[in-house]
Tab-separated table of N, CA, C and O and ligand atoms in Angstrom:
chain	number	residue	atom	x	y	z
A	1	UNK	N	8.082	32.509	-16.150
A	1	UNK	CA	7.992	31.117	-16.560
A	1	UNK	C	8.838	30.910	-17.809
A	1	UNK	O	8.795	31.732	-18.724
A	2	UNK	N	9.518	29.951	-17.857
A	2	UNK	CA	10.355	29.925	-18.996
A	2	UNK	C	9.410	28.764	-19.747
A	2	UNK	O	8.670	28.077	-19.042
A	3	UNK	N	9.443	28.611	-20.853
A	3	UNK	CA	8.828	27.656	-22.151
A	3	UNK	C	9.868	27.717	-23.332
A	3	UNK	O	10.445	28.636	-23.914
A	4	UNK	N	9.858	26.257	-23.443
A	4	UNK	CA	11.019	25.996	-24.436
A	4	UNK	C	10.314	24.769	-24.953
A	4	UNK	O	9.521	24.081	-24.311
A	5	UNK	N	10.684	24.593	-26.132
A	5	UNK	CA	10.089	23.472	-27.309
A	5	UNK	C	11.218	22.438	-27.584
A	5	UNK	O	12.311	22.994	-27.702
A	6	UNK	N	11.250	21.233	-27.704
A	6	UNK	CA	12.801	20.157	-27.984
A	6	UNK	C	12.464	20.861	-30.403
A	6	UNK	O	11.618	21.494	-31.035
A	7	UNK	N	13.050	20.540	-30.530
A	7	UNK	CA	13.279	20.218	-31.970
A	7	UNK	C	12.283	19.447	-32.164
A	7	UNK	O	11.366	20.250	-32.335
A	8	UNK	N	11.794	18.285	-32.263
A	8	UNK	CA	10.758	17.396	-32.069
A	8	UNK	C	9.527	18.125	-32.407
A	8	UNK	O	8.786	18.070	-33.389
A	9	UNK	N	9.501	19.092	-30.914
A	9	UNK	CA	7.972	19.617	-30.451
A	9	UNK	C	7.938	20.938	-32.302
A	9	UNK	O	7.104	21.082	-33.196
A	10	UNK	N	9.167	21.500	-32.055
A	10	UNK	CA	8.919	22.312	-33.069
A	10	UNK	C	8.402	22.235	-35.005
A	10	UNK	O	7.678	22.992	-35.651
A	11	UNK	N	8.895	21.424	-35.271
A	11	UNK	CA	8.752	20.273	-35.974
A	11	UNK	C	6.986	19.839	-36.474
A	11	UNK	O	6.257	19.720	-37.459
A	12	UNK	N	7.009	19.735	-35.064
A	12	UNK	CA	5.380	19.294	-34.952
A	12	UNK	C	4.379	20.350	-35.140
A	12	UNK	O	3.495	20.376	-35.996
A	13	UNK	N	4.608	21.137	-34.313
A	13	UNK	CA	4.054	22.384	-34.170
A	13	UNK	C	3.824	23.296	-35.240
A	13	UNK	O	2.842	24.036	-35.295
A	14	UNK	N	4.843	23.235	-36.194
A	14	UNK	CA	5.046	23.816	-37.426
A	14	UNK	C	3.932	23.461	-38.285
A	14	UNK	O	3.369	24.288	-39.002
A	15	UNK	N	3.712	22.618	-38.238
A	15	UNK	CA	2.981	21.770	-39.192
A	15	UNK	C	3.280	21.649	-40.964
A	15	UNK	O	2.439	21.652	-41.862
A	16	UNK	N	4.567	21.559	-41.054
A	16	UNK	CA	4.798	22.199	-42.336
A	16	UNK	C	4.206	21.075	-43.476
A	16	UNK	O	4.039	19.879	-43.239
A	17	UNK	N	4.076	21.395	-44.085
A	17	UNK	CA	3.522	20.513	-45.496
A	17	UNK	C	3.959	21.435	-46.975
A	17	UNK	O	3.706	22.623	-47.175
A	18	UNK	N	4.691	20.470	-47.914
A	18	UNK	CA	5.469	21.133	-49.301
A	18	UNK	C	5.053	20.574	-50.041
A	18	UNK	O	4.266	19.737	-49.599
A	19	UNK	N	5.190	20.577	-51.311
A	19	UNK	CA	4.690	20.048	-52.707
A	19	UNK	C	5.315	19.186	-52.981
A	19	UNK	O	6.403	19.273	-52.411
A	20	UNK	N	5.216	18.143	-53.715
A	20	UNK	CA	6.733	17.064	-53.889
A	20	UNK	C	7.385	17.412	-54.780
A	20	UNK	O	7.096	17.930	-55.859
A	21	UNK	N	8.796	16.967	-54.087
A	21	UNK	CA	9.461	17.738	-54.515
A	21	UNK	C	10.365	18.952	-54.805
A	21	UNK	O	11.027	19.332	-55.770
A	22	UNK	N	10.089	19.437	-53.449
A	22	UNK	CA	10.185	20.852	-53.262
A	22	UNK	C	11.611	20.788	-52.673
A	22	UNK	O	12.024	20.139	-51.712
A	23	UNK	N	12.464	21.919	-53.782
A	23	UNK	CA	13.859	22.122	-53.280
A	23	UNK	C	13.850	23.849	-53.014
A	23	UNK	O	14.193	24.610	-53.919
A	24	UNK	N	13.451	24.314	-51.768
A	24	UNK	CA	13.227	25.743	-51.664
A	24	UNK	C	14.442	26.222	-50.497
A	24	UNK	O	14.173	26.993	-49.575
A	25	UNK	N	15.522	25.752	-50.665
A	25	UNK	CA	16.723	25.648	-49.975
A	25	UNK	C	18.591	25.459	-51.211
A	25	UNK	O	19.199	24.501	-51.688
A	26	UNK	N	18.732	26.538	-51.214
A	26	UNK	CA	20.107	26.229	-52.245
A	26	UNK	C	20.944	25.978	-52.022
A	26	UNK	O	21.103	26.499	-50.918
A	27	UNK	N	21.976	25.366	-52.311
A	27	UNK	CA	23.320	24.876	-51.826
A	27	UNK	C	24.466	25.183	-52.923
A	27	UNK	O	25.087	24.281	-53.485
A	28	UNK	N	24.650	26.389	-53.135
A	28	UNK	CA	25.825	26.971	-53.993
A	28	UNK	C	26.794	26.139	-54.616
A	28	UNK	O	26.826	26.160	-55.846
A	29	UNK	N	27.774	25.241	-53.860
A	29	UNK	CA	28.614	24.316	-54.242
A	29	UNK	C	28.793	23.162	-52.992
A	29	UNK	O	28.940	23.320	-51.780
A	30	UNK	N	28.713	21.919	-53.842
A	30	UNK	CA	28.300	20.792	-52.759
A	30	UNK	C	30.067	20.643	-52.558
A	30	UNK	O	30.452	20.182	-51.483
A	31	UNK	N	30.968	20.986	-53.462
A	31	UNK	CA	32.482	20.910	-52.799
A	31	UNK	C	32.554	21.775	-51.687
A	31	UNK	O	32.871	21.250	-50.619
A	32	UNK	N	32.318	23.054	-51.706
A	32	UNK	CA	32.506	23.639	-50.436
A	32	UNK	C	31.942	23.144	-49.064
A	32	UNK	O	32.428	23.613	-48.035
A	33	UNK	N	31.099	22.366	-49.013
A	33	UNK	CA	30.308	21.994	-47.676
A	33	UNK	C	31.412	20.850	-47.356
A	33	UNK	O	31.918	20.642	-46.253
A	34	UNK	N	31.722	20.024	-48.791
A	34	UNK	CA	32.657	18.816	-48.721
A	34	UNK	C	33.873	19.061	-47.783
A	34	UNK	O	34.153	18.306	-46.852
A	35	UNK	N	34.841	20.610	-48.232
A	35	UNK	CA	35.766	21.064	-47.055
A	35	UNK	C	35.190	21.660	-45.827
A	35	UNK	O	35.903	21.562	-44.828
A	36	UNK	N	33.872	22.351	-45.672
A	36	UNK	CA	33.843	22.638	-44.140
A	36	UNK	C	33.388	21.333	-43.430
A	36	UNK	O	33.496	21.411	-42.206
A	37	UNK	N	32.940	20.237	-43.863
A	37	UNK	CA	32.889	19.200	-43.177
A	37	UNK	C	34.056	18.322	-42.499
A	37	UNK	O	33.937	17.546	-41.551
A	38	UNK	N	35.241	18.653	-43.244
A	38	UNK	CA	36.536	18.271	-43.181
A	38	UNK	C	37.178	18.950	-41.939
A	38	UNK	O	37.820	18.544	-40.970
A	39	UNK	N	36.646	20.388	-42.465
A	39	UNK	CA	37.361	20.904	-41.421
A	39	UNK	C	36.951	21.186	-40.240
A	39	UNK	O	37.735	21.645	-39.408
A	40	UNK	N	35.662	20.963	-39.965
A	40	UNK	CA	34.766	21.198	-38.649
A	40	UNK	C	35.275	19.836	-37.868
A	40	UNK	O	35.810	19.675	-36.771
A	41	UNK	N	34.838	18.844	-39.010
A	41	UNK	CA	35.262	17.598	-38.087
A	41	UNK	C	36.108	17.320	-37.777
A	41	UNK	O	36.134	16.559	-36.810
A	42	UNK	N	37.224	17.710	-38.331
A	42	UNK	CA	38.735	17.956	-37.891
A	42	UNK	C	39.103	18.536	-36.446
A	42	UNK	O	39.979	18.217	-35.642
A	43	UNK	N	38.125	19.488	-36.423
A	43	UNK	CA	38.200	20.379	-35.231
A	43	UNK	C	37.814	19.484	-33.949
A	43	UNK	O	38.173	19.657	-32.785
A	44	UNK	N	37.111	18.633	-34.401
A	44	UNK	CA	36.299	17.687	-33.265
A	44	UNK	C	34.752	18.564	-33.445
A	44	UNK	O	33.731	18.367	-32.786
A	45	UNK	N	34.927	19.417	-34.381
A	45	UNK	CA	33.117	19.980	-33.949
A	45	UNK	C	31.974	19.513	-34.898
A	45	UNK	O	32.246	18.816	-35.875
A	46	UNK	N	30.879	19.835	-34.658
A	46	UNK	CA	29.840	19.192	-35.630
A	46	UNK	C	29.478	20.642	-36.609
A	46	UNK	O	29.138	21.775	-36.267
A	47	UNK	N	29.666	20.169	-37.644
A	47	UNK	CA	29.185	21.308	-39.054
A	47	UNK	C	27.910	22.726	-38.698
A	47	UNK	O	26.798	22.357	-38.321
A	48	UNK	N	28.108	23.882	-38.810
A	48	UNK	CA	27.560	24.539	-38.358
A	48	UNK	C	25.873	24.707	-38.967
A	48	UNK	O	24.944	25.177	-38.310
A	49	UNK	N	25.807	24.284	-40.116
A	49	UNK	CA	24.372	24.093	-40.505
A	49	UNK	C	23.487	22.301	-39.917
A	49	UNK	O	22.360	21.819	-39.806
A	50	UNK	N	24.915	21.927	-39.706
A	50	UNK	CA	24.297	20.658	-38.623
A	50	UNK	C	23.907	20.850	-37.430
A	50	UNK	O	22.949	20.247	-36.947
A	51	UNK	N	24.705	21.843	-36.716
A	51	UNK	CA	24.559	21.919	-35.656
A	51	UNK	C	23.171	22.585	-35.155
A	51	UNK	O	22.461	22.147	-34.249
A	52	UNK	N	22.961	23.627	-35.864
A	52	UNK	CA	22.106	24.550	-35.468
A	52	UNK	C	20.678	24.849	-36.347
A	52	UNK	O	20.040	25.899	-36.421
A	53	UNK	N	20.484	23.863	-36.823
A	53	UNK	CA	18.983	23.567	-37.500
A	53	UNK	C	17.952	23.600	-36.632
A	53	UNK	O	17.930	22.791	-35.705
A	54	UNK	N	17.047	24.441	-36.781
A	54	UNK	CA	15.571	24.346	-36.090
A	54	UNK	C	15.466	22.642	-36.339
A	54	UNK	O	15.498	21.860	-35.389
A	55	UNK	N	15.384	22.362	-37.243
A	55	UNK	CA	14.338	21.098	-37.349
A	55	UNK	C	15.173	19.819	-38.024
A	55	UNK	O	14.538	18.899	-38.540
A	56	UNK	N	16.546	19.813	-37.995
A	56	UNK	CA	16.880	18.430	-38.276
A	56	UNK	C	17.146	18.281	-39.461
A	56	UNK	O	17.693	17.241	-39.828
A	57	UNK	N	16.796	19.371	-40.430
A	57	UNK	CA	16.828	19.107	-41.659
A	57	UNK	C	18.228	18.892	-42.364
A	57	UNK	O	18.270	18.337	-43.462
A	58	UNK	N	19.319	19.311	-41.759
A	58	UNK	CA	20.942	19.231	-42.308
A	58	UNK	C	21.351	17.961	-42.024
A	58	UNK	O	21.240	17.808	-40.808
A	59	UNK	N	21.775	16.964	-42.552
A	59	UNK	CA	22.997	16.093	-42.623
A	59	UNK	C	24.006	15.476	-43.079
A	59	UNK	O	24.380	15.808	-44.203
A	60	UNK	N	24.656	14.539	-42.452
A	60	UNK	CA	25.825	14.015	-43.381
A	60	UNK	C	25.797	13.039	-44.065
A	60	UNK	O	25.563	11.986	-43.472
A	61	UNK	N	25.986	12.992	-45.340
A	61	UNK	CA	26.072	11.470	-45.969
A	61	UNK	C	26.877	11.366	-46.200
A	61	UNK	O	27.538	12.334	-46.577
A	62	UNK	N	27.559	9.717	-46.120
A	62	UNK	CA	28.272	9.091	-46.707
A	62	UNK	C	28.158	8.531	-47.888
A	62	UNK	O	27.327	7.650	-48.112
A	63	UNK	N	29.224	9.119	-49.024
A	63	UNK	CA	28.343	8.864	-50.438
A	63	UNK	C	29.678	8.544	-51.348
A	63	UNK	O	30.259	9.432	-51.972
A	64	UNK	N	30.051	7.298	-51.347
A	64	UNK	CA	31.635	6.831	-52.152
A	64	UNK	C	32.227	7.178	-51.095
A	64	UNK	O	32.521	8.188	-51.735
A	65	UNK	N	32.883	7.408	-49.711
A	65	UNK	CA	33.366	7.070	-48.895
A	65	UNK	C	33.761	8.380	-48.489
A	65	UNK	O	34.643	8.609	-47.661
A	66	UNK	N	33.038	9.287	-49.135
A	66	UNK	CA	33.313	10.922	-48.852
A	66	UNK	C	31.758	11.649	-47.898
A	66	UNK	O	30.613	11.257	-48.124
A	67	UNK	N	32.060	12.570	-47.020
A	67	UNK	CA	31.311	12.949	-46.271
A	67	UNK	C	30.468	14.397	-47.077
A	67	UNK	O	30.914	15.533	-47.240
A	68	UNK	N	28.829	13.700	-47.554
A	68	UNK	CA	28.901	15.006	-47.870
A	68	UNK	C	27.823	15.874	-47.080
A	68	UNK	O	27.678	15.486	-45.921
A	69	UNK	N	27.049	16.940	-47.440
A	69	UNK	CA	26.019	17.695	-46.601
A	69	UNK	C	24.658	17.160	-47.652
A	69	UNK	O	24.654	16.993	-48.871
A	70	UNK	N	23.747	17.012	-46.822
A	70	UNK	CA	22.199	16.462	-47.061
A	70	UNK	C	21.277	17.050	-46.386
A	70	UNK	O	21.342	17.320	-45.187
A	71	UNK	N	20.183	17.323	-47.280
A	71	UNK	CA	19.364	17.803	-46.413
A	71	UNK	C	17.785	17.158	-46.468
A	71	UNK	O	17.396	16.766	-47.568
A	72	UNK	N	16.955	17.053	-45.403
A	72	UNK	CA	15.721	16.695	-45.260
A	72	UNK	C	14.020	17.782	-45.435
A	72	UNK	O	13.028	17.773	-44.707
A	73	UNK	N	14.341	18.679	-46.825
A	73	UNK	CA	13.759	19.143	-46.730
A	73	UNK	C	12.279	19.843	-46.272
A	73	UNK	O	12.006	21.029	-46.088
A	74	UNK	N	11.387	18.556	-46.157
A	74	UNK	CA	10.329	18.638	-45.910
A	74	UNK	C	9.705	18.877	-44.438
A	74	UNK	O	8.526	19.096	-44.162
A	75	UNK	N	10.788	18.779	-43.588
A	75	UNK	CA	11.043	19.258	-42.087
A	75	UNK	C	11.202	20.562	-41.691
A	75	UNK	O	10.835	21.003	-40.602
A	76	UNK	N	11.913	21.376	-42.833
A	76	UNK	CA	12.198	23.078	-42.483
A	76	UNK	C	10.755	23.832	-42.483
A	76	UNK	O	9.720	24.012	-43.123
A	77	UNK	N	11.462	24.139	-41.282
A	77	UNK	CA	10.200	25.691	-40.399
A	77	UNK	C	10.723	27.108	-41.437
A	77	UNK	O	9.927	28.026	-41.246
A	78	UNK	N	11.430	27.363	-42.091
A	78	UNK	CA	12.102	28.695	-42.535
A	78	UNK	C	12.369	29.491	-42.188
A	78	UNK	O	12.371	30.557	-42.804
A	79	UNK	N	12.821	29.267	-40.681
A	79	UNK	CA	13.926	29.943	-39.657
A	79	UNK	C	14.898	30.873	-40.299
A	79	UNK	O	15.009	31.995	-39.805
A	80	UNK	N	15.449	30.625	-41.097
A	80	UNK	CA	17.102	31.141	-41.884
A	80	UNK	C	18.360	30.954	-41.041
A	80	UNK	O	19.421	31.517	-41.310
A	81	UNK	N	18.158	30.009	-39.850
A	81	UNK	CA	19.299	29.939	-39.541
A	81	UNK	C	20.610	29.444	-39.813
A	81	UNK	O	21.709	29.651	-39.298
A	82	UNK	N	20.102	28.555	-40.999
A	82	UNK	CA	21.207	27.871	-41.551
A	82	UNK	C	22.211	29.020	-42.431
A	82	UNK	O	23.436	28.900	-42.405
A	83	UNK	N	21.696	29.865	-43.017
A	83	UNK	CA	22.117	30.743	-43.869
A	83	UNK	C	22.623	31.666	-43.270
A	83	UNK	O	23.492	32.336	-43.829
A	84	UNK	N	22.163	31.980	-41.807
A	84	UNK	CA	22.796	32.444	-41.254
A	84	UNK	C	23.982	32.125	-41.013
A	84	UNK	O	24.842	32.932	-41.364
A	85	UNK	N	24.302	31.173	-40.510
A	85	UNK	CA	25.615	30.129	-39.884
A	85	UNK	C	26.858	29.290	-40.487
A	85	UNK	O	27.917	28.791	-40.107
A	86	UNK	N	25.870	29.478	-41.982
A	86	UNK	CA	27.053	28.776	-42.684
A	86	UNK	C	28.207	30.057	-42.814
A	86	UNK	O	28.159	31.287	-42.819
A	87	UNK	N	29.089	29.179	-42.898
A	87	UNK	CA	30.398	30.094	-42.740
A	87	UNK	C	31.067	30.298	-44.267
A	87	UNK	O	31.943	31.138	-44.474
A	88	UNK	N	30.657	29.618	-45.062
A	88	UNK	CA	31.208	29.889	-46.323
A	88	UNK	C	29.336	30.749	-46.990
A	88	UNK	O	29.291	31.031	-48.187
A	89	UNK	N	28.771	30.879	-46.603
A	89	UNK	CA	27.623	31.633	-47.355
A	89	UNK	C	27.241	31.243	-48.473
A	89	UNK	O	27.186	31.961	-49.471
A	90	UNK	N	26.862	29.761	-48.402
A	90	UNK	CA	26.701	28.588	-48.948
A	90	UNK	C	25.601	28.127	-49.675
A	90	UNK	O	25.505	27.496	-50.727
A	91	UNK	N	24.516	28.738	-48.610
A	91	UNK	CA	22.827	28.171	-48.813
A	91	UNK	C	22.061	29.218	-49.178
A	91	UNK	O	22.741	30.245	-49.189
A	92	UNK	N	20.919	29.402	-49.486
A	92	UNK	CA	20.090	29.978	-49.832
A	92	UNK	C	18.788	29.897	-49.537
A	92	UNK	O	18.038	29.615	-50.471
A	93	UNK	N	18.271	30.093	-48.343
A	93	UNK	CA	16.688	29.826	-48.604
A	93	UNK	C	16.174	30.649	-48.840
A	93	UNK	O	16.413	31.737	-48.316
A	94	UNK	N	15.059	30.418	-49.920
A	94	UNK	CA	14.383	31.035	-51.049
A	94	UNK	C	12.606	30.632	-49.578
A	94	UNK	O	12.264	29.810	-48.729
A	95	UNK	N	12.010	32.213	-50.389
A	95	UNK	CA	10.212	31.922	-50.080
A	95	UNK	C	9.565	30.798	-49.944
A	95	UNK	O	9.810	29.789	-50.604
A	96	UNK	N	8.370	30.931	-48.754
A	96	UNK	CA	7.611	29.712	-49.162
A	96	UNK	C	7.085	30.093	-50.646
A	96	UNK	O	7.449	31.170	-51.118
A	97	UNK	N	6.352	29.351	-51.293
A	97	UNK	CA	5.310	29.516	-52.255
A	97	UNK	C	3.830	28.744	-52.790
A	97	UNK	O	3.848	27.514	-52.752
A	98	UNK	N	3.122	29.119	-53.065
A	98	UNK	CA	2.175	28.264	-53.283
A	98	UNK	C	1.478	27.384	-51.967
A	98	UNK	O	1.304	26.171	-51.849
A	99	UNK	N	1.138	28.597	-50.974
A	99	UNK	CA	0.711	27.902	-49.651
A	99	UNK	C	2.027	26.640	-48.695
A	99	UNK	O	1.993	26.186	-47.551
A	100	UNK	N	2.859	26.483	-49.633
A	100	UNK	CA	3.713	25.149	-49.119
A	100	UNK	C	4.552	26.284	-48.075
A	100	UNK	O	4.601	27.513	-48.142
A	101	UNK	N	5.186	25.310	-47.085
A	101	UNK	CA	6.105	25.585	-45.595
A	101	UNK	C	5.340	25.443	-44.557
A	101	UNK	O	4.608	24.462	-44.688
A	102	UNK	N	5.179	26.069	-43.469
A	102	UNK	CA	5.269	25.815	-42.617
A	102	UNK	C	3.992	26.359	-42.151
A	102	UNK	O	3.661	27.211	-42.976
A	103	UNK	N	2.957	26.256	-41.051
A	103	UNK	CA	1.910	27.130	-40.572
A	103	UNK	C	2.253	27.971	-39.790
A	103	UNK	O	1.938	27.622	-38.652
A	104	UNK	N	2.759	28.943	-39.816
A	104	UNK	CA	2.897	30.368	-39.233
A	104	UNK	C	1.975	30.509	-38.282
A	104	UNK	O	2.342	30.422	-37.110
A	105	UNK	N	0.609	30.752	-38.592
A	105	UNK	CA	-0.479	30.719	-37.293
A	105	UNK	C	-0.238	29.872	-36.223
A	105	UNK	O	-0.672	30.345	-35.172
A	106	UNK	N	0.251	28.883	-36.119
A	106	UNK	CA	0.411	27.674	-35.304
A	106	UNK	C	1.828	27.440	-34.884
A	106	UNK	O	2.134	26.382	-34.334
A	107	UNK	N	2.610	28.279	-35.094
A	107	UNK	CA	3.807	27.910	-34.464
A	107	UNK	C	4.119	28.693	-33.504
A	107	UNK	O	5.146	28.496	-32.855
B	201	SF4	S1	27.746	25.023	-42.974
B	201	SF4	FE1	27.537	25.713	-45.115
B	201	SF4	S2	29.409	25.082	-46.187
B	201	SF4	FE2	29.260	23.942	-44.217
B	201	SF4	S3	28.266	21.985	-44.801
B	201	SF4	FE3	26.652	23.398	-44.112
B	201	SF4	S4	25.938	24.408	-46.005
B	201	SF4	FE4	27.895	23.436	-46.468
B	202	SF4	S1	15.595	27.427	-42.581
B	202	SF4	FE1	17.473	26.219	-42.360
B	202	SF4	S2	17.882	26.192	-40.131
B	202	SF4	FE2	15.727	26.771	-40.401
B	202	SF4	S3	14.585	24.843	-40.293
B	202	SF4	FE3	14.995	25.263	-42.475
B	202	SF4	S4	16.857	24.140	-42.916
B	202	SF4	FE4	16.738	24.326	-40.676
């Protein structure tokens, strides 16, 4: 039997809940994301920490007419796939702490 979850379901399932406020995700230099966005989209492809997020949490803003990377923290399961994928070795996710992330038992 195969079983597969949409992003959505996972999301849900997670049940994650954080502290406000919580930046437990690093982003080394917001210029560097500024050129792989350039250059992914250049390619015709979508940004590799966009692409491949468990949960939605990566996106693009438009911010002064420049494309930059954003993220929706309070959505991350703490997969590491983003850190995996980024191609410049960019991000950082750091521990849950203080009970905050995701429910492990339940996912
Ligand atoms: S893949 Fe890495 S360098 Fe590219 S936008 Fe995402 S975090 Fe930034
Ligand atoms: S660890 Fe990264 S890839 Fe996984 S859900 Fe969080 S932001 Fe998305």
């Amino acid at each position: 039997m195969r079983l597969s979850y949409s992003r959505a379901d996972a999301v849900f399932y997670a049940s994650t809940k954080y502290h406000e406020g919580n930046n437990h995700i690093d982003e080394f230099n917001a210029d560097t994301c500024v050129a792989c966005i350039k250059t992914y989209e250049g390619l015709g492809k979508t940004t590799p920490c966009v692409a491949d997020c468990t949960a939605e949490v990566h996106r693009i803003d438009v911010i002064d007419d420049v494309r930059r990377h954003g993220m929706s923290l309070e959505n991350c399961v703490h997969c590491r796939t983003c850190e995996y994928v980024c191609p410049q070795v960019n991000l950082k996710v750091r521990p849950t702490a203080q009970g905050s992330g995701p429910d492990f038992m339940g996912l």
